[in-house]
mmCIF file of C-alpha atoms in Angstrom:
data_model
loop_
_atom_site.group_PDB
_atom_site.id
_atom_site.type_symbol
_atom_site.label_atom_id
_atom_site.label_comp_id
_atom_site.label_asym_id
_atom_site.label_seq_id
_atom_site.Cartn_x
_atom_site.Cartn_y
_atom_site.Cartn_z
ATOM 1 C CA UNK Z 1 48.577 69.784 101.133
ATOM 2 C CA UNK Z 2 44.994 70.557 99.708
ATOM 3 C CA UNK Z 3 46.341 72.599 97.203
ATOM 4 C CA UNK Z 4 49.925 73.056 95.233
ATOM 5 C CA UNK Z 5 48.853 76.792 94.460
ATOM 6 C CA UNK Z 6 52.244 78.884 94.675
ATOM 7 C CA UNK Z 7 53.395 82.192 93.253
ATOM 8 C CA UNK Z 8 56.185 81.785 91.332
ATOM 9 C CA UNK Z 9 57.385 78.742 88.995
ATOM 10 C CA UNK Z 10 60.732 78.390 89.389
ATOM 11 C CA UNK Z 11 63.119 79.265 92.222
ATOM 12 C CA UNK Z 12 66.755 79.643 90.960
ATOM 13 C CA UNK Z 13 68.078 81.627 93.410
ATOM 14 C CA UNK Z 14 71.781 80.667 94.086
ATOM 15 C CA UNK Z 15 75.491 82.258 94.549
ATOM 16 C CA UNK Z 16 77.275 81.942 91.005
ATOM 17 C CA UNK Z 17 79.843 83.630 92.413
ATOM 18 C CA UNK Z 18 82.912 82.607 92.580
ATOM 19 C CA UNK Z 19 86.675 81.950 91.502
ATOM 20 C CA UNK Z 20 86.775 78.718 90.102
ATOM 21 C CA UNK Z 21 84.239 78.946 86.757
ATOM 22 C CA UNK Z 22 84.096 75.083 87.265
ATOM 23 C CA UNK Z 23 82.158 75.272 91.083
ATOM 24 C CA UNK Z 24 79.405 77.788 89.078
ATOM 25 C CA UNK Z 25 79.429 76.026 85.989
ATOM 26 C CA UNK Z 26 76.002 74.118 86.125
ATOM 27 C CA UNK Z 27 73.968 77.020 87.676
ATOM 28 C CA UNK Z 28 75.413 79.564 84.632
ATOM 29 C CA UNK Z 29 74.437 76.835 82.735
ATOM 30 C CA UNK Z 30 70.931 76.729 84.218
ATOM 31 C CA UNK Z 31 70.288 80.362 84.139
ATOM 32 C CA UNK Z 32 71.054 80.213 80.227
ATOM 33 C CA UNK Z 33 68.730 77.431 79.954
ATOM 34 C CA UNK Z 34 65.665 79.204 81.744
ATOM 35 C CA UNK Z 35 66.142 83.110 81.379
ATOM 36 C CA UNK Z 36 63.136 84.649 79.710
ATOM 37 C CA UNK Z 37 60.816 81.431 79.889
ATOM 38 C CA UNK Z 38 58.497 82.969 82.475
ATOM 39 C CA UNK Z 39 57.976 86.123 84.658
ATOM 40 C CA UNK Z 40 57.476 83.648 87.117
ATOM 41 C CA UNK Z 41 60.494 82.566 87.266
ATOM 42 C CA UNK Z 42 63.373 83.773 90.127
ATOM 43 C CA UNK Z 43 66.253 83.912 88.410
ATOM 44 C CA UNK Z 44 68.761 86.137 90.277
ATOM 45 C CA UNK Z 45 67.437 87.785 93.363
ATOM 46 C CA UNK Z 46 68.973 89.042 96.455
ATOM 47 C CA UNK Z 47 66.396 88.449 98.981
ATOM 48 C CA UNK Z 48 67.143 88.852 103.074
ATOM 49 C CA UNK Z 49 66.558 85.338 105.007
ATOM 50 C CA UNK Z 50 63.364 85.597 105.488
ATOM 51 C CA UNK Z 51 62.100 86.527 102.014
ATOM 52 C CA UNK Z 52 64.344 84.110 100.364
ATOM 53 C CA UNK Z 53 62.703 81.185 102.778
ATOM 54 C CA UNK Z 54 59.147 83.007 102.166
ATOM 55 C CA UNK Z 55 60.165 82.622 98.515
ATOM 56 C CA UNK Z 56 61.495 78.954 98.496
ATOM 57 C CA UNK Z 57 57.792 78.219 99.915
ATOM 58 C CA UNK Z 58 55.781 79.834 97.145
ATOM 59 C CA UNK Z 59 57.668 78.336 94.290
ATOM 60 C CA UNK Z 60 56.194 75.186 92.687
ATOM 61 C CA UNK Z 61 59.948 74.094 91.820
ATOM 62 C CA UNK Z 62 63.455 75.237 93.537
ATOM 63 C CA UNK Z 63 66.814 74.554 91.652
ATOM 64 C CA UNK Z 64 69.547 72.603 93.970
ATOM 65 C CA UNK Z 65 72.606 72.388 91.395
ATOM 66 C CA UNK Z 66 76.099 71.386 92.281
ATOM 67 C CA UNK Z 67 78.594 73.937 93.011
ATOM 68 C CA UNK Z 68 81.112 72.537 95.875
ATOM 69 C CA UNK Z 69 79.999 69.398 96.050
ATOM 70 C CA UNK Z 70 76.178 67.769 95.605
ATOM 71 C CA UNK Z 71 74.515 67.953 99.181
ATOM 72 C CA UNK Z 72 73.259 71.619 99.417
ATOM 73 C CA UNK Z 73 71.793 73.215 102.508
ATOM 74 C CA UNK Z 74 68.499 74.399 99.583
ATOM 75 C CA UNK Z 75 67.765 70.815 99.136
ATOM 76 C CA UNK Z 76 66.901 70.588 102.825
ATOM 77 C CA UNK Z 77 65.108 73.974 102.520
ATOM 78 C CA UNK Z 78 63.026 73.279 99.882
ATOM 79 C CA UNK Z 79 61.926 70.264 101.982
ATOM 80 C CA UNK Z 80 61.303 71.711 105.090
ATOM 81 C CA UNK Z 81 59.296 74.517 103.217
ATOM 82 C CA UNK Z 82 57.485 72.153 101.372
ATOM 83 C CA UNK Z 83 58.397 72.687 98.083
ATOM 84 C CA UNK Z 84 60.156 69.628 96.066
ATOM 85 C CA UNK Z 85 63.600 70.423 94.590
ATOM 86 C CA UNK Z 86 65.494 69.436 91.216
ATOM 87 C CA UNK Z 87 69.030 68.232 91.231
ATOM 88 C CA UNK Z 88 71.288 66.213 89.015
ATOM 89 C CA UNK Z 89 71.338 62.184 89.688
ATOM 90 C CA UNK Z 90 72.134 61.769 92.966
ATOM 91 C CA UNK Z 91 71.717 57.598 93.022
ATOM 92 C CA UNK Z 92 75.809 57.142 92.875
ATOM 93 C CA UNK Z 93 76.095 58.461 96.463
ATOM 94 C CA UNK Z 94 75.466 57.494 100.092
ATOM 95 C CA UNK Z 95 73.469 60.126 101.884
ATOM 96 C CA UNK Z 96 71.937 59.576 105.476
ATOM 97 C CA UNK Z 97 68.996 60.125 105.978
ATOM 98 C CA UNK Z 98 68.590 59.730 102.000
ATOM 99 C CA UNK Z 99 66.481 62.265 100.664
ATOM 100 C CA UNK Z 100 67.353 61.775 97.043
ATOM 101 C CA UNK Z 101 65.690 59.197 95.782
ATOM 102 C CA UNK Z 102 64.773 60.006 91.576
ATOM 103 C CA UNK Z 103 61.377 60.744 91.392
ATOM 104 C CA UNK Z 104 60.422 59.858 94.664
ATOM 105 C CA UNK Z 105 61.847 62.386 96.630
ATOM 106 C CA UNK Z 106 63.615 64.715 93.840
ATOM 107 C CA UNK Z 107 63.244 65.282 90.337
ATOM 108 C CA UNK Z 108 66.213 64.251 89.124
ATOM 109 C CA UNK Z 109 67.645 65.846 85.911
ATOM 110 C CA UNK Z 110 70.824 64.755 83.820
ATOM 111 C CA UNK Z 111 74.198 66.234 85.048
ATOM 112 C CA UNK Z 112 74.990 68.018 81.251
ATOM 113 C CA UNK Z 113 71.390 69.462 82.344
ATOM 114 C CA UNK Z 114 70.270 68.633 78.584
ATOM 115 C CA UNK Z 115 67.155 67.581 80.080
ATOM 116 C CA UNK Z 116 66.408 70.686 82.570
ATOM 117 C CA UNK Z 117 63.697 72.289 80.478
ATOM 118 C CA UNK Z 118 61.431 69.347 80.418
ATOM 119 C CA UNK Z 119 61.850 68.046 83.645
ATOM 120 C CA UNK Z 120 61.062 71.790 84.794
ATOM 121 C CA UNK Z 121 57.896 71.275 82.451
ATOM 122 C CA UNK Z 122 57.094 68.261 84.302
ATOM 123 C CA UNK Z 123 57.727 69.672 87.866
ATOM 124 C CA UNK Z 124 55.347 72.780 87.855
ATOM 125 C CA UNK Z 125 52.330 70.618 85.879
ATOM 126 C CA UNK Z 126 52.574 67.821 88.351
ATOM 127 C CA UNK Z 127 50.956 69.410 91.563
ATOM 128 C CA UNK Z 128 50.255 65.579 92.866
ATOM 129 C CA UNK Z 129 53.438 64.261 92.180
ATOM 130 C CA UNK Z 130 54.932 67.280 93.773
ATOM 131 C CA UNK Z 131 53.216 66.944 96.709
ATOM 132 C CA UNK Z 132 53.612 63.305 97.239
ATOM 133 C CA UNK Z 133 57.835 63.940 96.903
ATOM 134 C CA UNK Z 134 57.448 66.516 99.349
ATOM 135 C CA UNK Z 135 55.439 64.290 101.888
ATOM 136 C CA UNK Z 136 58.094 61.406 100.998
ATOM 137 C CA UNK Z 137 61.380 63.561 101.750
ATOM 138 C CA UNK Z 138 59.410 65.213 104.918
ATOM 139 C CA UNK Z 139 58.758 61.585 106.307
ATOM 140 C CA UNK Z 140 62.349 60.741 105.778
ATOM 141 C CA UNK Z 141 63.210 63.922 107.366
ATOM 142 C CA UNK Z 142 61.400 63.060 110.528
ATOM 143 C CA UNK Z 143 62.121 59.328 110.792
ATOM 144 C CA UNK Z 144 65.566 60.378 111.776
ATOM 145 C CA UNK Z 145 63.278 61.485 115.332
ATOM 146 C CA UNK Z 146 61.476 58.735 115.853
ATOM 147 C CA UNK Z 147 62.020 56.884 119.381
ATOM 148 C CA UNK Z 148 63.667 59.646 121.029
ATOM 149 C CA UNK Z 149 66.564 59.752 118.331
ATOM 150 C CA UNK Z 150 67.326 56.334 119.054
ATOM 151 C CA UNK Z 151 67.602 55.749 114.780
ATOM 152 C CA UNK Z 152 69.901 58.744 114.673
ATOM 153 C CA UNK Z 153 71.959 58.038 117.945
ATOM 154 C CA UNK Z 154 72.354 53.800 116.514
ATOM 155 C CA UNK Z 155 73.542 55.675 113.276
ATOM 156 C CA UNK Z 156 76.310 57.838 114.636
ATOM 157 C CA UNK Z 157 77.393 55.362 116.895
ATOM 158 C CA UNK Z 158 77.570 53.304 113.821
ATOM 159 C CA UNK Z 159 79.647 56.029 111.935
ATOM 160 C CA UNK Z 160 81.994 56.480 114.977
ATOM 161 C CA UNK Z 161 82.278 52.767 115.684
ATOM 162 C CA UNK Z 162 82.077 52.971 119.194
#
């Protein structure tokens, strides 16, 4: 990572689709929050797979907000495409591997999102910091690998108590 250089600011691009009003709740909320701060900003897009992964990778921020539940497939994108990822506080729940650590691995923003704007602020002016919680989540990421799987087979043996 010699350089943090990327195309757009801020990559909202989510489904706010849907029946309940409560599952899109916090990404309405977001897009309220953010429309018309920058032109650099992705804010509902329809993109095919591969422009929506080419866009996750030149955005200096990517929104991951709660809609079914808290683990979403876009905080593993955003990882693998090496671009860091904001989420509400994740600390109350048991992931494996665990790649939501505040501030180490995530920014981590307050559920009522109060706080979005700043910690967007913070995000997209803090190219090292960026880059240093995409290396972290990456290296958790890969750990899972190491030995032949042996870390990841121990762990599901674990979880099916065999």
């Amino acid at each position: 990572y010699n350089s943090f250089e990327k195309k757009y600011r801020v990559n909202a691009i989510y489904n706010k689709n849907f029946e309940r009003k409560s599952v899109a709740f916090q990404r309405l909320l977001a897009n309220e929050i953010i429309l018309n701060r920058s032109k650099f900003d992705l804010i509902d897009k329809k993109f095919n797979k591969k422009k929506y992964f080419s866009s996750i990778r030149q955005s200096k921020v990517v929104l991951s907000l709660f809609g079914w539940g808290e683990v979403c497939y876009r905080d593993w994108e955003s990882v693998i495409l090496g671009s860091p990822f904001i989420k509400p506080d994740m600390s109350y729940l048991e992931t494996w591997p665990n790649i939501y650590i505040p501030n180490e691995t995530y920014y981590s923003v307050k559920l009522s999102l109060e706080n979005l704007q700043d910690v967007i602020n913070l995000s997209v002016s803090s190219s090292k910091k960026s880059i240093n919680m995409i290396k972290n989540s990456q290296d958790i990421i890969k750990s899972i690998r190491l030995n032949n799987g042996k870390i990841f087979c121990e762990k599901f043996l674990q979880i099916i108590k065999i």
